[in-house]
Each structure stands twice: as C-alpha cells, then as structure tokens.
Amino acid sequence: EIVSEKDEQTYGRIMNDAGIKADEFVMVGNSIRSDILPVVALGARAVHVPYSLTWAHERADLNGAPRDRISTLDNLGDLPALLEGMT
C-alpha cells in the first residue's frame, strides 16, 4: 500500500485493516525516520535498505530502537533470503 503519511497511526491502520498482527508485519524501506522507526515502535519488524542520497528530513538515528527487530541489507536482492529466515 502506498501512503502519504508514514507514521505509527498509518502503519497501525494498515495492519488493523489487513488483520495483521505487529509481529507478523515487515516494512522494507530506505528511510529510518519514515519506514523503520514507526513500525518498530508498533512492535513490527523492519528492513532498512540504505540509499546513497537521503533528504535531511529523513535522517535519523536508531538510538534506543529495538535492534533485534531491525535488519539492514545492501540490496533488495537479499530480501527473499532474509524473509525466509524470519519465518
């Protein structure tokens, strides 16, 4: 689903509408602020795929974030194997 707001409320609504529990949800994205932090705050998992250019607004630290629910990949080609290992 493509959304205009990437925040806890929006991701929570998506999970609720789809009947998905937070521990079954995985968000994949390149923005720590918009893609990663909101979903891990809800108890879901996230996969960060860094991009060489990041808007200043999207920069954030993972300080205090639960690292056991965040993975980092160099490229999306590695995503299927990572997801397979999560099941």
mmCIF file of N, CA, C and O in Angstrom:
data_model
loop_
_atom_site.group_PDB
_atom_site.id
_atom_site.type_symbol
_atom_site.label_atom_id
_atom_site.label_comp_id
_atom_site.label_asym_id
_atom_site.label_seq_id
_atom_site.Cartn_x
_atom_site.Cartn_y
_atom_site.Cartn_z
ATOM 1 N N GLU A 1 0.850 -1.177 0.000
ATOM 2 C CA GLU A 1 0.000 0.000 0.000
ATOM 3 C C GLU A 1 0.892 1.235 0.000
ATOM 4 O O GLU A 1 1.858 1.314 0.745
ATOM 5 N N ILE A 2 0.563 2.192 -0.814
ATOM 6 C CA ILE A 2 1.283 3.456 -0.861
ATOM 7 C C ILE A 2 0.493 4.462 -0.041
ATOM 8 O O ILE A 2 -0.717 4.602 -0.214
ATOM 9 N N VAL A 3 1.184 5.142 0.862
ATOM 10 C CA VAL A 3 0.513 6.086 1.757
ATOM 11 C C VAL A 3 1.190 7.445 1.700
ATOM 12 O O VAL A 3 2.376 7.557 1.393
ATOM 13 N N SER A 4 0.428 8.491 2.017
ATOM 14 C CA SER A 4 1.008 9.835 2.020
ATOM 15 C C SER A 4 1.667 10.152 3.355
ATOM 16 O O SER A 4 2.589 10.955 3.418
ATOM 17 N N GLU A 5 1.189 9.541 4.421
ATOM 18 C CA GLU A 5 1.770 9.741 5.749
ATOM 19 C C GLU A 5 2.389 8.431 6.209
ATOM 20 O O GLU A 5 1.719 7.403 6.231
ATOM 21 N N LYS A 6 3.637 8.483 6.594
ATOM 22 C CA LYS A 6 4.328 7.292 7.091
ATOM 23 C C LYS A 6 4.585 7.502 8.570
ATOM 24 O O LYS A 6 5.613 8.019 8.968
ATOM 25 N N ASP A 7 3.616 7.090 9.379
ATOM 26 C CA ASP A 7 3.720 7.257 10.824
ATOM 27 C C ASP A 7 3.053 6.074 11.510
ATOM 28 O O ASP A 7 2.471 5.201 10.858
ATOM 29 N N GLU A 8 3.170 6.032 12.833
ATOM 30 C CA GLU A 8 2.614 4.908 13.593
ATOM 31 C C GLU A 8 1.126 4.731 13.336
ATOM 32 O O GLU A 8 0.641 3.606 13.193
ATOM 33 N N GLN A 9 0.382 5.811 13.296
ATOM 34 C CA GLN A 9 -1.068 5.728 13.098
ATOM 35 C C GLN A 9 -1.395 5.084 11.751
ATOM 36 O O GLN A 9 -2.258 4.216 11.662
ATOM 37 N N THR A 10 -0.708 5.499 10.707
ATOM 38 C CA THR A 10 -0.969 4.954 9.378
ATOM 39 C C THR A 10 -0.595 3.484 9.301
ATOM 40 O O THR A 10 -1.379 2.662 8.813
ATOM 41 N N TYR A 11 0.592 3.132 9.790
ATOM 42 C CA TYR A 11 1.002 1.732 9.742
ATOM 43 C C TYR A 11 0.094 0.869 10.626
ATOM 44 O O TYR A 11 -0.225 -0.265 10.281
ATOM 45 N N GLY A 12 -0.326 1.406 11.762
ATOM 46 C CA GLY A 12 -1.260 0.683 12.620
ATOM 47 C C GLY A 12 -2.579 0.422 11.921
ATOM 48 O O GLY A 12 -3.152 -0.663 12.017
ATOM 49 N N ARG A 13 -3.068 1.417 11.183
ATOM 50 C CA ARG A 13 -4.314 1.247 10.428
ATOM 51 C C ARG A 13 -4.154 0.178 9.355
ATOM 52 O O ARG A 13 -5.027 -0.669 9.169
ATOM 53 N N ILE A 14 -3.035 0.196 8.650
ATOM 54 C CA ILE A 14 -2.791 -0.801 7.603
ATOM 55 C C ILE A 14 -2.811 -2.206 8.198
ATOM 56 O O ILE A 14 -3.453 -3.109 7.660
ATOM 57 N N MET A 15 -2.102 -2.380 9.307
ATOM 58 C CA MET A 15 -2.084 -3.701 9.951
ATOM 59 C C MET A 15 -3.479 -4.105 10.399
ATOM 60 O O MET A 15 -3.905 -5.246 10.181
ATOM 61 N N ASN A 16 -4.197 -3.175 11.014
ATOM 62 C CA ASN A 16 -5.539 -3.466 11.501
ATOM 63 C C ASN A 16 -6.484 -3.823 10.351
ATOM 64 O O ASN A 16 -7.215 -4.809 10.425
ATOM 65 N N ASP A 17 -6.479 -3.011 9.288
ATOM 66 C CA ASP A 17 -7.355 -3.257 8.138
ATOM 67 C C ASP A 17 -7.087 -4.603 7.483
ATOM 68 O O ASP A 17 -7.996 -5.260 6.985
ATOM 69 N N ALA A 18 -5.825 -5.007 7.477
ATOM 70 C CA ALA A 18 -5.451 -6.282 6.850
ATOM 71 C C ALA A 18 -5.524 -7.456 7.816
ATOM 72 O O ALA A 18 -5.325 -8.603 7.414
ATOM 73 N N GLY A 19 -5.804 -7.171 9.084
ATOM 74 C CA GLY A 19 -5.857 -8.252 10.070
ATOM 75 C C GLY A 19 -4.490 -8.852 10.353
ATOM 76 O O GLY A 19 -4.381 -10.038 10.633
ATOM 77 N N ILE A 20 -3.452 -8.028 10.287
ATOM 78 C CA ILE A 20 -2.087 -8.497 10.504
ATOM 79 C C ILE A 20 -1.620 -8.043 11.883
ATOM 80 O O ILE A 20 -1.708 -6.866 12.217
ATOM 81 N N LYS A 21 -1.094 -8.967 12.656
ATOM 82 C CA LYS A 21 -0.517 -8.625 13.957
ATOM 83 C C LYS A 21 0.853 -7.989 13.740
ATOM 84 O O LYS A 21 1.539 -8.294 12.765
ATOM 85 N N ALA A 22 1.245 -7.125 14.662
ATOM 86 C CA ALA A 22 2.524 -6.425 14.525
ATOM 87 C C ALA A 22 3.690 -7.395 14.374
ATOM 88 O O ALA A 22 4.602 -7.150 13.578
ATOM 89 N N ASP A 23 3.664 -8.513 15.085
ATOM 90 C CA ASP A 23 4.794 -9.450 14.997
ATOM 91 C C ASP A 23 4.802 -10.245 13.688
ATOM 92 O O ASP A 23 5.703 -11.026 13.445
ATOM 93 N N GLU A 24 3.800 -10.014 12.827
ATOM 94 C CA GLU A 24 3.744 -10.659 11.516
ATOM 95 C C GLU A 24 4.036 -9.668 10.382
ATOM 96 O O GLU A 24 4.044 -10.043 9.223
ATOM 97 N N PHE A 25 4.260 -8.414 10.730
ATOM 98 C CA PHE A 25 4.413 -7.337 9.744
ATOM 99 C C PHE A 25 5.878 -6.996 9.561
ATOM 100 O O PHE A 25 6.624 -6.899 10.527
ATOM 101 N N VAL A 26 6.290 -6.807 8.307
ATOM 102 C CA VAL A 26 7.650 -6.384 8.000
ATOM 103 C C VAL A 26 7.572 -5.221 7.014
ATOM 104 O O VAL A 26 6.942 -5.312 5.968
ATOM 105 N N MET A 27 8.212 -4.130 7.367
ATOM 106 C CA MET A 27 8.304 -2.965 6.489
ATOM 107 C C MET A 27 9.701 -2.930 5.905
ATOM 108 O O MET A 27 10.688 -3.126 6.624
ATOM 109 N N VAL A 28 9.794 -2.690 4.603
ATOM 110 C CA VAL A 28 11.078 -2.575 3.928
ATOM 111 C C VAL A 28 11.175 -1.165 3.364
ATOM 112 O O VAL A 28 10.265 -0.716 2.659
ATOM 113 N N GLY A 29 12.244 -0.467 3.698
ATOM 114 C CA GLY A 29 12.378 0.882 3.173
ATOM 115 C C GLY A 29 13.763 1.458 3.370
ATOM 116 O O GLY A 29 14.605 0.872 4.030
ATOM 117 N N ASN A 30 13.957 2.647 2.802
ATOM 118 C CA ASN A 30 15.263 3.288 2.868
ATOM 119 C C ASN A 30 15.317 4.433 3.879
ATOM 120 O O ASN A 30 16.369 4.993 4.101
ATOM 121 N N SER A 31 14.194 4.781 4.484
ATOM 122 C CA SER A 31 14.165 5.896 5.428
ATOM 123 C C SER A 31 14.025 5.395 6.862
ATOM 124 O O SER A 31 13.013 4.780 7.210
ATOM 125 N N ILE A 32 15.020 5.674 7.679
ATOM 126 C CA ILE A 32 14.929 5.281 9.090
ATOM 127 C C ILE A 32 13.765 6.009 9.750
ATOM 128 O O ILE A 32 12.961 5.410 10.455
ATOM 129 N N ARG A 33 13.636 7.302 9.490
ATOM 130 C CA ARG A 33 12.592 8.102 10.131
ATOM 131 C C ARG A 33 11.171 7.669 9.723
ATOM 132 O O ARG A 33 10.303 7.540 10.564
ATOM 133 N N SER A 34 10.941 7.455 8.438
ATOM 134 C CA SER A 34 9.583 7.185 7.956
ATOM 135 C C SER A 34 9.239 5.713 7.788
ATOM 136 O O SER A 34 8.073 5.344 7.911
ATOM 137 N N ASP A 35 10.210 4.897 7.447
ATOM 138 C CA ASP A 35 9.939 3.487 7.157
ATOM 139 C C ASP A 35 10.256 2.562 8.330
ATOM 140 O O ASP A 35 9.571 1.557 8.518
ATOM 141 N N ILE A 36 11.279 2.872 9.089
ATOM 142 C CA ILE A 36 11.778 1.942 10.098
ATOM 143 C C ILE A 36 11.238 2.237 11.490
ATOM 144 O O ILE A 36 10.591 1.387 12.116
ATOM 145 N N LEU A 37 11.480 3.421 12.001
ATOM 146 C CA LEU A 37 11.118 3.742 13.386
ATOM 147 C C LEU A 37 9.623 3.616 13.691
ATOM 148 O O LEU A 37 9.261 3.065 14.743
ATOM 149 N N PRO A 38 8.714 4.070 12.811
ATOM 150 C CA PRO A 38 7.292 3.945 13.155
ATOM 151 C C PRO A 38 6.812 2.504 13.303
ATOM 152 O O PRO A 38 6.031 2.196 14.200
ATOM 153 N N VAL A 39 7.297 1.596 12.458
ATOM 154 C CA VAL A 39 6.804 0.224 12.552
ATOM 155 C C VAL A 39 7.414 -0.529 13.733
ATOM 156 O O VAL A 39 6.722 -1.318 14.380
ATOM 157 N N VAL A 40 8.682 -0.279 14.033
ATOM 158 C CA VAL A 40 9.256 -0.972 15.196
ATOM 159 C C VAL A 40 8.644 -0.444 16.490
ATOM 160 O O VAL A 40 8.536 -1.180 17.465
ATOM 161 N N ALA A 41 8.198 0.810 16.495
ATOM 162 C CA ALA A 41 7.510 1.347 17.669
ATOM 163 C C ALA A 41 6.188 0.619 17.913
ATOM 164 O O ALA A 41 5.709 0.550 19.042
ATOM 165 N N LEU A 42 5.624 0.050 16.846
ATOM 166 C CA LEU A 42 4.380 -0.714 16.960
ATOM 167 C C LEU A 42 4.624 -2.188 17.281
ATOM 168 O O LEU A 42 3.681 -2.944 17.447
ATOM 169 N N GLY A 43 5.894 -2.594 17.315
ATOM 170 C CA GLY A 43 6.220 -3.989 17.604
ATOM 171 C C GLY A 43 6.453 -4.836 16.374
ATOM 172 O O GLY A 43 6.589 -6.053 16.468
ATOM 173 N N ALA A 44 6.508 -4.208 15.202
ATOM 174 C CA ALA A 44 6.743 -4.935 13.954
ATOM 175 C C ALA A 44 8.237 -4.987 13.658
ATOM 176 O O ALA A 44 9.047 -4.437 14.399
ATOM 177 N N ARG A 45 8.571 -5.651 12.574
ATOM 178 C CA ARG A 45 9.957 -5.726 12.129
ATOM 179 C C ARG A 45 10.165 -4.779 10.959
ATOM 180 O O ARG A 45 9.226 -4.433 10.249
ATOM 181 N N ALA A 46 11.414 -4.396 10.727
ATOM 182 C CA ALA A 46 11.735 -3.505 9.621
ATOM 183 C C ALA A 46 13.055 -3.918 8.990
ATOM 184 O O ALA A 46 13.944 -4.430 9.664
ATOM 185 N N VAL A 47 13.141 -3.688 7.705
ATOM 186 C CA VAL A 47 14.362 -3.938 6.952
ATOM 187 C C VAL A 47 14.785 -2.621 6.314
ATOM 188 O O VAL A 47 14.050 -2.048 5.506
ATOM 189 N N HIS A 48 15.951 -2.153 6.717
ATOM 190 C CA HIS A 48 16.480 -0.905 6.182
ATOM 191 C C HIS A 48 17.401 -1.218 5.014
ATOM 192 O O HIS A 48 18.339 -2.005 5.150
ATOM 193 N N VAL A 49 17.107 -0.610 3.864
ATOM 194 C CA VAL A 49 17.947 -0.732 2.681
ATOM 195 C C VAL A 49 18.452 0.683 2.383
ATOM 196 O O VAL A 49 17.761 1.474 1.737
ATOM 197 N N PRO A 50 19.626 1.031 2.916
ATOM 198 C CA PRO A 50 20.127 2.400 2.759
ATOM 199 C C PRO A 50 20.273 2.804 1.299
ATOM 200 O O PRO A 50 20.577 1.979 0.437
ATOM 201 N N TYR A 51 20.033 4.076 1.063
ATOM 202 C CA TYR A 51 20.226 4.652 -0.261
ATOM 203 C C TYR A 51 21.277 5.745 -0.137
ATOM 204 O O TYR A 51 21.358 6.413 0.893
ATOM 205 N N SER A 52 22.059 5.945 -1.162
ATOM 206 C CA SER A 52 23.182 6.879 -1.072
ATOM 207 C C SER A 52 22.737 8.325 -0.843
ATOM 208 O O SER A 52 23.454 9.098 -0.222
ATOM 209 N N LEU A 53 21.564 8.697 -1.322
ATOM 210 C CA LEU A 53 21.047 10.052 -1.113
ATOM 211 C C LEU A 53 19.847 9.990 -0.172
ATOM 212 O O LEU A 53 18.902 9.255 -0.427
ATOM 213 N N THR A 54 19.894 10.772 0.889
ATOM 214 C CA THR A 54 18.785 10.817 1.843
ATOM 215 C C THR A 54 18.490 12.272 2.155
ATOM 216 O O THR A 54 19.393 13.038 2.481
ATOM 217 N N TRP A 55 17.211 12.657 2.070
ATOM 218 C CA TRP A 55 16.818 14.015 2.421
ATOM 219 C C TRP A 55 17.179 14.277 3.864
ATOM 220 O O TRP A 55 17.084 13.393 4.720
ATOM 221 N N ALA A 56 17.542 15.487 4.177
ATOM 222 C CA ALA A 56 17.878 15.851 5.558
ATOM 223 C C ALA A 56 16.718 15.548 6.494
ATOM 224 O O ALA A 56 16.920 15.088 7.617
ATOM 225 N N HIS A 57 15.492 15.749 6.030
ATOM 226 C CA HIS A 57 14.304 15.480 6.841
ATOM 227 C C HIS A 57 14.189 14.002 7.221
ATOM 228 O O HIS A 57 13.629 13.658 8.258
ATOM 229 N N GLU A 58 14.683 13.138 6.387
ATOM 230 C CA GLU A 58 14.544 11.695 6.609
ATOM 231 C C GLU A 58 15.679 11.107 7.444
ATOM 232 O O GLU A 58 15.626 9.951 7.816
ATOM 233 N N ARG A 59 16.685 11.874 7.748
ATOM 234 C CA ARG A 59 17.807 11.352 8.532
ATOM 235 C C ARG A 59 17.396 11.190 9.988
ATOM 236 O O ARG A 59 16.739 12.051 10.566
ATOM 237 N N ALA A 60 17.788 10.087 10.571
ATOM 238 C CA ALA A 60 17.500 9.819 11.978
ATOM 239 C C ALA A 60 18.467 8.760 12.466
ATOM 240 O O ALA A 60 19.064 8.023 11.682
ATOM 241 N N ASP A 61 18.615 8.687 13.763
ATOM 242 C CA ASP A 61 19.450 7.667 14.383
ATOM 243 C C ASP A 61 18.578 6.538 14.892
ATOM 244 O O ASP A 61 17.392 6.720 15.166
ATOM 245 N N LEU A 62 19.184 5.391 15.060
ATOM 246 C CA LEU A 62 18.475 4.238 15.620
ATOM 247 C C LEU A 62 18.644 4.162 17.131
ATOM 248 O O LEU A 62 18.335 3.144 17.732
ATOM 249 N N ASN A 63 19.133 5.228 17.731
ATOM 250 C CA ASN A 63 19.350 5.247 19.178
ATOM 251 C C ASN A 63 18.071 4.860 19.918
ATOM 252 O O ASN A 63 17.031 5.468 19.717
ATOM 253 N N GLY A 64 18.159 3.847 20.741
ATOM 254 C CA GLY A 64 17.023 3.413 21.525
ATOM 255 C C GLY A 64 16.060 2.489 20.793
ATOM 256 O O GLY A 64 15.154 1.937 21.400
ATOM 257 N N ALA A 65 16.224 2.334 19.491
ATOM 258 C CA ALA A 65 15.342 1.441 18.733
ATOM 259 C C ALA A 65 15.708 -0.007 19.024
ATOM 260 O O ALA A 65 16.887 -0.331 19.203
ATOM 261 N N PRO A 66 14.712 -0.879 19.080
ATOM 262 C CA PRO A 66 14.984 -2.304 19.347
ATOM 263 C C PRO A 66 15.697 -2.958 18.162
ATOM 264 O O PRO A 66 15.076 -3.319 17.178
ATOM 265 N N ARG A 67 16.997 -3.082 18.258
ATOM 266 C CA ARG A 67 17.822 -3.585 17.145
ATOM 267 C C ARG A 67 17.477 -5.019 16.745
ATOM 268 O O ARG A 67 17.744 -5.414 15.613
ATOM 269 N N ASP A 68 16.877 -5.776 17.640
ATOM 270 C CA ASP A 68 16.538 -7.160 17.299
ATOM 271 C C ASP A 68 15.381 -7.228 16.296
ATOM 272 O O ASP A 68 15.108 -8.287 15.743
ATOM 273 N N ARG A 69 14.704 -6.106 16.036
ATOM 274 C CA ARG A 69 13.610 -6.084 15.059
ATOM 275 C C ARG A 69 13.972 -5.306 13.801
ATOM 276 O O ARG A 69 13.132 -5.065 12.955
ATOM 277 N N ILE A 70 15.258 -4.910 13.690
ATOM 278 C CA ILE A 70 15.695 -4.147 12.526
ATOM 279 C C ILE A 70 16.846 -4.882 11.844
ATOM 280 O O ILE A 70 17.841 -5.215 12.482
ATOM 281 N N SER A 71 16.683 -5.121 10.559
ATOM 282 C CA SER A 71 17.746 -5.705 9.745
ATOM 283 C C SER A 71 18.179 -4.663 8.724
ATOM 284 O O SER A 71 17.413 -3.773 8.371
ATOM 285 N N THR A 72 19.398 -4.801 8.237
ATOM 286 C CA THR A 72 19.902 -3.912 7.201
ATOM 287 C C THR A 72 20.428 -4.753 6.052
ATOM 288 O O THR A 72 21.130 -5.741 6.271
ATOM 289 N N LEU A 73 20.061 -4.359 4.845
ATOM 290 C CA LEU A 73 20.523 -5.045 3.641
ATOM 291 C C LEU A 73 21.203 -4.042 2.721
ATOM 292 O O LEU A 73 20.799 -2.879 2.655
ATOM 293 N N ASP A 74 22.200 -4.505 1.977
ATOM 294 C CA ASP A 74 22.857 -3.654 0.995
ATOM 295 C C ASP A 74 22.038 -3.537 -0.288
ATOM 296 O O ASP A 74 22.136 -2.550 -1.002
ATOM 297 N N ASN A 75 21.240 -4.569 -0.590
ATOM 298 C CA ASN A 75 20.402 -4.513 -1.791
ATOM 299 C C ASN A 75 19.166 -5.380 -1.612
ATOM 300 O O ASN A 75 19.151 -6.307 -0.801
ATOM 301 N N LEU A 76 18.135 -5.074 -2.373
ATOM 302 C CA LEU A 76 16.865 -5.788 -2.259
ATOM 303 C C LEU A 76 16.956 -7.243 -2.711
ATOM 304 O O LEU A 76 16.106 -8.051 -2.349
ATOM 305 N N GLY A 77 17.969 -7.573 -3.480
ATOM 306 C CA GLY A 77 18.133 -8.955 -3.923
ATOM 307 C C GLY A 77 18.314 -9.929 -2.775
ATOM 308 O O GLY A 77 18.041 -11.121 -2.916
ATOM 309 N N ASP A 78 18.754 -9.417 -1.622
ATOM 310 C CA ASP A 78 18.950 -10.273 -0.453
ATOM 311 C C ASP A 78 17.688 -10.415 0.399
ATOM 312 O O ASP A 78 17.677 -11.156 1.375
ATOM 313 N N LEU A 79 16.622 -9.700 0.030
ATOM 314 C CA LEU A 79 15.401 -9.709 0.838
ATOM 315 C C LEU A 79 14.719 -11.077 0.929
ATOM 316 O O LEU A 79 14.329 -11.481 2.031
ATOM 317 N N PRO A 80 14.547 -11.822 -0.162
ATOM 318 C CA PRO A 80 13.863 -13.112 -0.039
ATOM 319 C C PRO A 80 14.517 -14.047 0.998
ATOM 320 O O PRO A 80 13.822 -14.666 1.799
ATOM 321 N N ALA A 81 15.827 -14.123 1.004
ATOM 322 C CA ALA A 81 16.518 -14.992 1.954
ATOM 323 C C ALA A 81 16.321 -14.499 3.386
ATOM 324 O O ALA A 81 16.125 -15.305 4.304
ATOM 325 N N LEU A 82 16.354 -13.191 3.573
ATOM 326 C CA LEU A 82 16.136 -12.637 4.899
ATOM 327 C C LEU A 82 14.723 -12.951 5.393
ATOM 328 O O LEU A 82 14.543 -13.397 6.533
ATOM 329 N N LEU A 83 13.736 -12.753 4.547
ATOM 330 C CA LEU A 83 12.348 -13.053 4.932
ATOM 331 C C LEU A 83 12.159 -14.531 5.216
ATOM 332 O O LEU A 83 11.442 -14.898 6.144
ATOM 333 N N GLU A 84 12.790 -15.360 4.434
ATOM 334 C CA GLU A 84 12.711 -16.814 4.648
ATOM 335 C C GLU A 84 13.231 -17.167 6.038
ATOM 336 O O GLU A 84 12.672 -18.000 6.729
ATOM 337 N N GLY A 85 14.290 -16.513 6.441
ATOM 338 C CA GLY A 85 14.869 -16.770 7.762
ATOM 339 C C GLY A 85 14.011 -16.252 8.901
ATOM 340 O O GLY A 85 14.192 -16.666 10.045
ATOM 341 N N MET A 86 13.100 -15.333 8.626
ATOM 342 C CA MET A 86 12.232 -14.795 9.663
ATOM 343 C C MET A 86 11.058 -15.708 9.983
ATOM 344 O O MET A 86 10.442 -15.557 11.032
ATOM 345 N N THR A 87 10.718 -16.614 9.109
ATOM 346 C CA THR A 87 9.539 -17.453 9.323
ATOM 347 C C THR A 87 9.816 -18.615 10.230
ATOM 348 O O THR A 87 10.910 -18.955 10.529
#
